[in-house]
């Protein structure tokens, strides 16, 4: 007999395994946050550079003040962006991407570029779908 504990037959605990398909995984929660409509658009915009709140709201056409504020808080919590309060008169707040946010935004930019270049295909498919639905 040895004093070493026997290995766990169930394998590693869920906390040690990153799996976006697992309900409790942090990566899944972050995936859900990043893939929300407003978060994706905010990350794409911030991929262009720093923004103040109102400029970001204008860039992300259609987002309400409340939704933008919530989205920024979520992305800041997830470590995707930083909020910097500038000590000017009046005080200003600027948002920018963290290194993680930059990596995520680059992936989203690739997807956005693909979808933008596929607009004729998308529109054709939508038109055909509508014709078949009558």
PDB file of C-alpha atoms in Angstrom:
ATOM      1  CA  UNK A   1       0.000   0.000   0.000  1.00  0.00           C
ATOM      2  CA  UNK A   2       1.129   3.526  -0.689  1.00  0.00           C
ATOM      3  CA  UNK A   3       0.170   6.785   0.892  1.00  0.00           C
ATOM      4  CA  UNK A   4      -0.652   8.342  -2.476  1.00  0.00           C
ATOM      5  CA  UNK A   5      -4.332   9.012  -3.124  1.00  0.00           C
ATOM      6  CA  UNK A   6      -5.913   6.913  -5.804  1.00  0.00           C
ATOM      7  CA  UNK A   7      -6.654   8.716  -9.069  1.00  0.00           C
ATOM      8  CA  UNK A   8     -10.164  10.038  -9.508  1.00  0.00           C
ATOM      9  CA  UNK A   9     -11.982   7.612 -11.837  1.00  0.00           C
ATOM     10  CA  UNK A  10     -14.286  10.416 -12.991  1.00  0.00           C
ATOM     11  CA  UNK A  11     -11.347  12.362 -14.408  1.00  0.00           C
ATOM     12  CA  UNK A  12     -10.585  16.038 -13.920  1.00  0.00           C
ATOM     13  CA  UNK A  13     -13.176  18.255 -12.319  1.00  0.00           C
ATOM     14  CA  UNK A  14     -15.302  20.480 -14.533  1.00  0.00           C
ATOM     15  CA  UNK A  15     -13.429  23.554 -13.273  1.00  0.00           C
ATOM     16  CA  UNK A  16     -10.231  22.286 -14.884  1.00  0.00           C
ATOM     17  CA  UNK A  17     -11.687  21.547 -18.317  1.00  0.00           C
ATOM     18  CA  UNK A  18     -12.484  24.366 -20.738  1.00  0.00           C
ATOM     19  CA  UNK A  19     -15.340  23.335 -22.986  1.00  0.00           C
ATOM     20  CA  UNK A  20     -17.584  25.890 -24.665  1.00  0.00           C
ATOM     21  CA  UNK A  21     -20.301  23.231 -24.903  1.00  0.00           C
ATOM     22  CA  UNK A  22     -20.365  22.727 -21.121  1.00  0.00           C
ATOM     23  CA  UNK A  23     -23.127  24.721 -19.453  1.00  0.00           C
ATOM     24  CA  UNK A  24     -21.003  25.897 -16.520  1.00  0.00           C
ATOM     25  CA  UNK A  25     -17.820  26.726 -18.413  1.00  0.00           C
ATOM     26  CA  UNK A  26     -16.532  30.286 -18.254  1.00  0.00           C
ATOM     27  CA  UNK A  27     -15.680  30.104 -21.954  1.00  0.00           C
ATOM     28  CA  UNK A  28     -19.335  29.412 -22.744  1.00  0.00           C
ATOM     29  CA  UNK A  29     -20.502  32.417 -20.734  1.00  0.00           C
ATOM     30  CA  UNK A  30     -17.936  34.614 -22.489  1.00  0.00           C
ATOM     31  CA  UNK A  31     -18.972  33.146 -25.855  1.00  0.00           C
ATOM     32  CA  UNK A  32     -22.581  34.068 -25.131  1.00  0.00           C
ATOM     33  CA  UNK A  33     -21.527  37.577 -24.126  1.00  0.00           C
ATOM     34  CA  UNK A  34     -19.323  38.148 -27.187  1.00  0.00           C
ATOM     35  CA  UNK A  35     -21.821  36.751 -29.690  1.00  0.00           C
ATOM     36  CA  UNK A  36     -24.683  38.964 -28.622  1.00  0.00           C
ATOM     37  CA  UNK A  37     -25.559  41.403 -31.388  1.00  0.00           C
ATOM     38  CA  UNK A  38     -24.511  44.533 -29.549  1.00  0.00           C
ATOM     39  CA  UNK A  39     -21.327  43.107 -28.026  1.00  0.00           C
ATOM     40  CA  UNK A  40     -20.094  41.883 -31.404  1.00  0.00           C
ATOM     41  CA  UNK A  41     -20.718  45.284 -32.967  1.00  0.00           C
ATOM     42  CA  UNK A  42     -19.067  47.100 -30.049  1.00  0.00           C
ATOM     43  CA  UNK A  43     -15.998  44.876 -30.316  1.00  0.00           C
ATOM     44  CA  UNK A  44     -15.841  45.482 -34.073  1.00  0.00           C
ATOM     45  CA  UNK A  45     -16.091  49.246 -33.544  1.00  0.00           C
ATOM     46  CA  UNK A  46     -13.457  49.269 -30.815  1.00  0.00           C
ATOM     47  CA  UNK A  47     -11.261  47.249 -33.161  1.00  0.00           C
ATOM     48  CA  UNK A  48     -11.062  50.492 -35.162  1.00  0.00           C
ATOM     49  CA  UNK A  49      -9.713  52.412 -32.154  1.00  0.00           C
ATOM     50  CA  UNK A  50     -10.667  54.137 -28.901  1.00  0.00           C
ATOM     51  CA  UNK A  51     -14.166  55.555 -28.566  1.00  0.00           C
ATOM     52  CA  UNK A  52     -16.002  57.780 -26.156  1.00  0.00           C
ATOM     53  CA  UNK A  53     -19.478  56.614 -25.163  1.00  0.00           C
ATOM     54  CA  UNK A  54     -21.542  58.863 -27.453  1.00  0.00           C
ATOM     55  CA  UNK A  55     -19.235  58.354 -30.426  1.00  0.00           C
ATOM     56  CA  UNK A  56     -19.493  54.602 -29.912  1.00  0.00           C
ATOM     57  CA  UNK A  57     -23.271  54.882 -29.716  1.00  0.00           C
ATOM     58  CA  UNK A  58     -23.311  56.726 -33.035  1.00  0.00           C
ATOM     59  CA  UNK A  59     -20.980  54.139 -34.595  1.00  0.00           C
ATOM     60  CA  UNK A  60     -23.145  51.196 -33.470  1.00  0.00           C
ATOM     61  CA  UNK A  61     -26.301  52.405 -35.166  1.00  0.00           C
ATOM     62  CA  UNK A  62     -29.507  51.470 -33.353  1.00  0.00           C
ATOM     63  CA  UNK A  63     -28.118  50.625 -29.904  1.00  0.00           C
ATOM     64  CA  UNK A  64     -29.858  52.364 -27.016  1.00  0.00           C
ATOM     65  CA  UNK A  65     -27.912  54.172 -24.322  1.00  0.00           C
ATOM     66  CA  UNK A  66     -29.009  51.609 -21.744  1.00  0.00           C
ATOM     67  CA  UNK A  67     -28.077  48.601 -23.886  1.00  0.00           C
ATOM     68  CA  UNK A  68     -24.701  50.088 -24.794  1.00  0.00           C
ATOM     69  CA  UNK A  69     -23.964  50.766 -21.138  1.00  0.00           C
ATOM     70  CA  UNK A  70     -24.877  47.181 -20.172  1.00  0.00           C
ATOM     71  CA  UNK A  71     -22.845  45.768 -23.047  1.00  0.00           C
ATOM     72  CA  UNK A  72     -19.778  47.795 -22.100  1.00  0.00           C
ATOM     73  CA  UNK A  73     -20.048  46.620 -18.494  1.00  0.00           C
ATOM     74  CA  UNK A  74     -20.277  42.978 -19.570  1.00  0.00           C
ATOM     75  CA  UNK A  75     -17.308  43.258 -21.926  1.00  0.00           C
ATOM     76  CA  UNK A  76     -15.275  45.049 -19.262  1.00  0.00           C
ATOM     77  CA  UNK A  77     -16.123  42.295 -16.753  1.00  0.00           C
ATOM     78  CA  UNK A  78     -15.000  39.661 -19.269  1.00  0.00           C
ATOM     79  CA  UNK A  79     -11.684  41.460 -19.782  1.00  0.00           C
ATOM     80  CA  UNK A  80     -12.377  42.455 -23.382  1.00  0.00           C
ATOM     81  CA  UNK A  81     -12.176  46.217 -22.933  1.00  0.00           C
ATOM     82  CA  UNK A  82     -10.974  48.894 -20.581  1.00  0.00           C
ATOM     83  CA  UNK A  83     -12.787  51.979 -19.423  1.00  0.00           C
ATOM     84  CA  UNK A  84     -10.516  54.951 -18.856  1.00  0.00           C
ATOM     85  CA  UNK A  85     -11.726  58.089 -17.085  1.00  0.00           C
ATOM     86  CA  UNK A  86      -9.755  61.076 -18.343  1.00  0.00           C
ATOM     87  CA  UNK A  87      -9.346  63.901 -15.864  1.00  0.00           C
ATOM     88  CA  UNK A  88     -10.404  66.721 -18.139  1.00  0.00           C
ATOM     89  CA  UNK A  89     -13.053  69.369 -17.685  1.00  0.00           C
ATOM     90  CA  UNK A  90     -15.597  67.999 -18.200  1.00  0.00           C
ATOM     91  CA  UNK A  91     -14.361  64.484 -17.401  1.00  0.00           C
ATOM     92  CA  UNK A  92     -14.329  62.087 -20.352  1.00  0.00           C
ATOM     93  CA  UNK A  93     -14.535  58.334 -20.496  1.00  0.00           C
ATOM     94  CA  UNK A  94     -12.894  56.381 -23.295  1.00  0.00           C
ATOM     95  CA  UNK A  95     -13.173  52.708 -24.103  1.00  0.00           C
ATOM     96  CA  UNK A  96     -10.519  50.582 -25.762  1.00  0.00           C
ATOM     97  CA  UNK A  97      -9.806  46.907 -26.286  1.00  0.00           C
ATOM     98  CA  UNK A  98      -7.548  44.823 -24.084  1.00  0.00           C
ATOM     99  CA  UNK A  99      -5.154  42.362 -25.754  1.00  0.00           C
ATOM    100  CA  UNK A 100      -7.847  39.675 -25.384  1.00  0.00           C
ATOM    101  CA  UNK A 101     -10.438  42.029 -26.872  1.00  0.00           C
ATOM    102  CA  UNK A 102      -8.138  42.726 -29.823  1.00  0.00           C
ATOM    103  CA  UNK A 103      -7.824  38.986 -30.520  1.00  0.00           C
ATOM    104  CA  UNK A 104     -11.588  38.482 -30.324  1.00  0.00           C
ATOM    105  CA  UNK A 105     -12.313  41.565 -32.455  1.00  0.00           C
ATOM    106  CA  UNK A 106      -9.940  40.309 -35.167  1.00  0.00           C
ATOM    107  CA  UNK A 107     -11.867  37.032 -35.371  1.00  0.00           C
ATOM    108  CA  UNK A 108     -15.172  38.911 -35.487  1.00  0.00           C
ATOM    109  CA  UNK A 109     -13.776  41.218 -38.191  1.00  0.00           C
ATOM    110  CA  UNK A 110     -13.053  38.178 -40.355  1.00  0.00           C
ATOM    111  CA  UNK A 111     -16.634  36.987 -39.921  1.00  0.00           C
ATOM    112  CA  UNK A 112     -18.018  40.470 -40.633  1.00  0.00           C
ATOM    113  CA  UNK A 113     -15.873  40.757 -43.779  1.00  0.00           C
ATOM    114  CA  UNK A 114     -17.117  37.370 -44.963  1.00  0.00           C
ATOM    115  CA  UNK A 115     -20.755  38.323 -44.405  1.00  0.00           C
ATOM    116  CA  UNK A 116     -20.355  41.745 -46.012  1.00  0.00           C
ATOM    117  CA  UNK A 117     -18.822  40.162 -49.120  1.00  0.00           C
ATOM    118  CA  UNK A 118     -21.638  37.590 -49.234  1.00  0.00           C
ATOM    119  CA  UNK A 119     -24.519  40.108 -49.265  1.00  0.00           C
ATOM    120  CA  UNK A 120     -25.613  39.164 -52.824  1.00  0.00           C
ATOM    121  CA  UNK A 121     -25.718  35.465 -51.839  1.00  0.00           C
ATOM    122  CA  UNK A 122     -27.521  36.242 -48.602  1.00  0.00           C
ATOM    123  CA  UNK A 123     -30.105  38.404 -50.341  1.00  0.00           C
ATOM    124  CA  UNK A 124     -30.650  35.800 -53.063  1.00  0.00           C
ATOM    125  CA  UNK A 125     -31.173  33.073 -50.451  1.00  0.00           C
ATOM    126  CA  UNK A 126     -33.601  35.260 -48.507  1.00  0.00           C
ATOM    127  CA  UNK A 127     -35.544  36.137 -51.638  1.00  0.00           C
ATOM    128  CA  UNK A 128     -35.758  32.456 -52.647  1.00  0.00           C
ATOM    129  CA  UNK A 129     -36.905  31.522 -49.150  1.00  0.00           C
ATOM    130  CA  UNK A 130     -39.653  34.140 -49.227  1.00  0.00           C
ATOM    131  CA  UNK A 131     -40.840  32.917 -52.655  1.00  0.00           C
ATOM    132  CA  UNK A 132     -41.166  29.352 -51.371  1.00  0.00           C
ATOM    133  CA  UNK A 133     -43.057  30.434 -48.260  1.00  0.00           C
ATOM    134  CA  UNK A 134     -45.601  32.270 -50.405  1.00  0.00           C
TER     135      UNK A 134
END
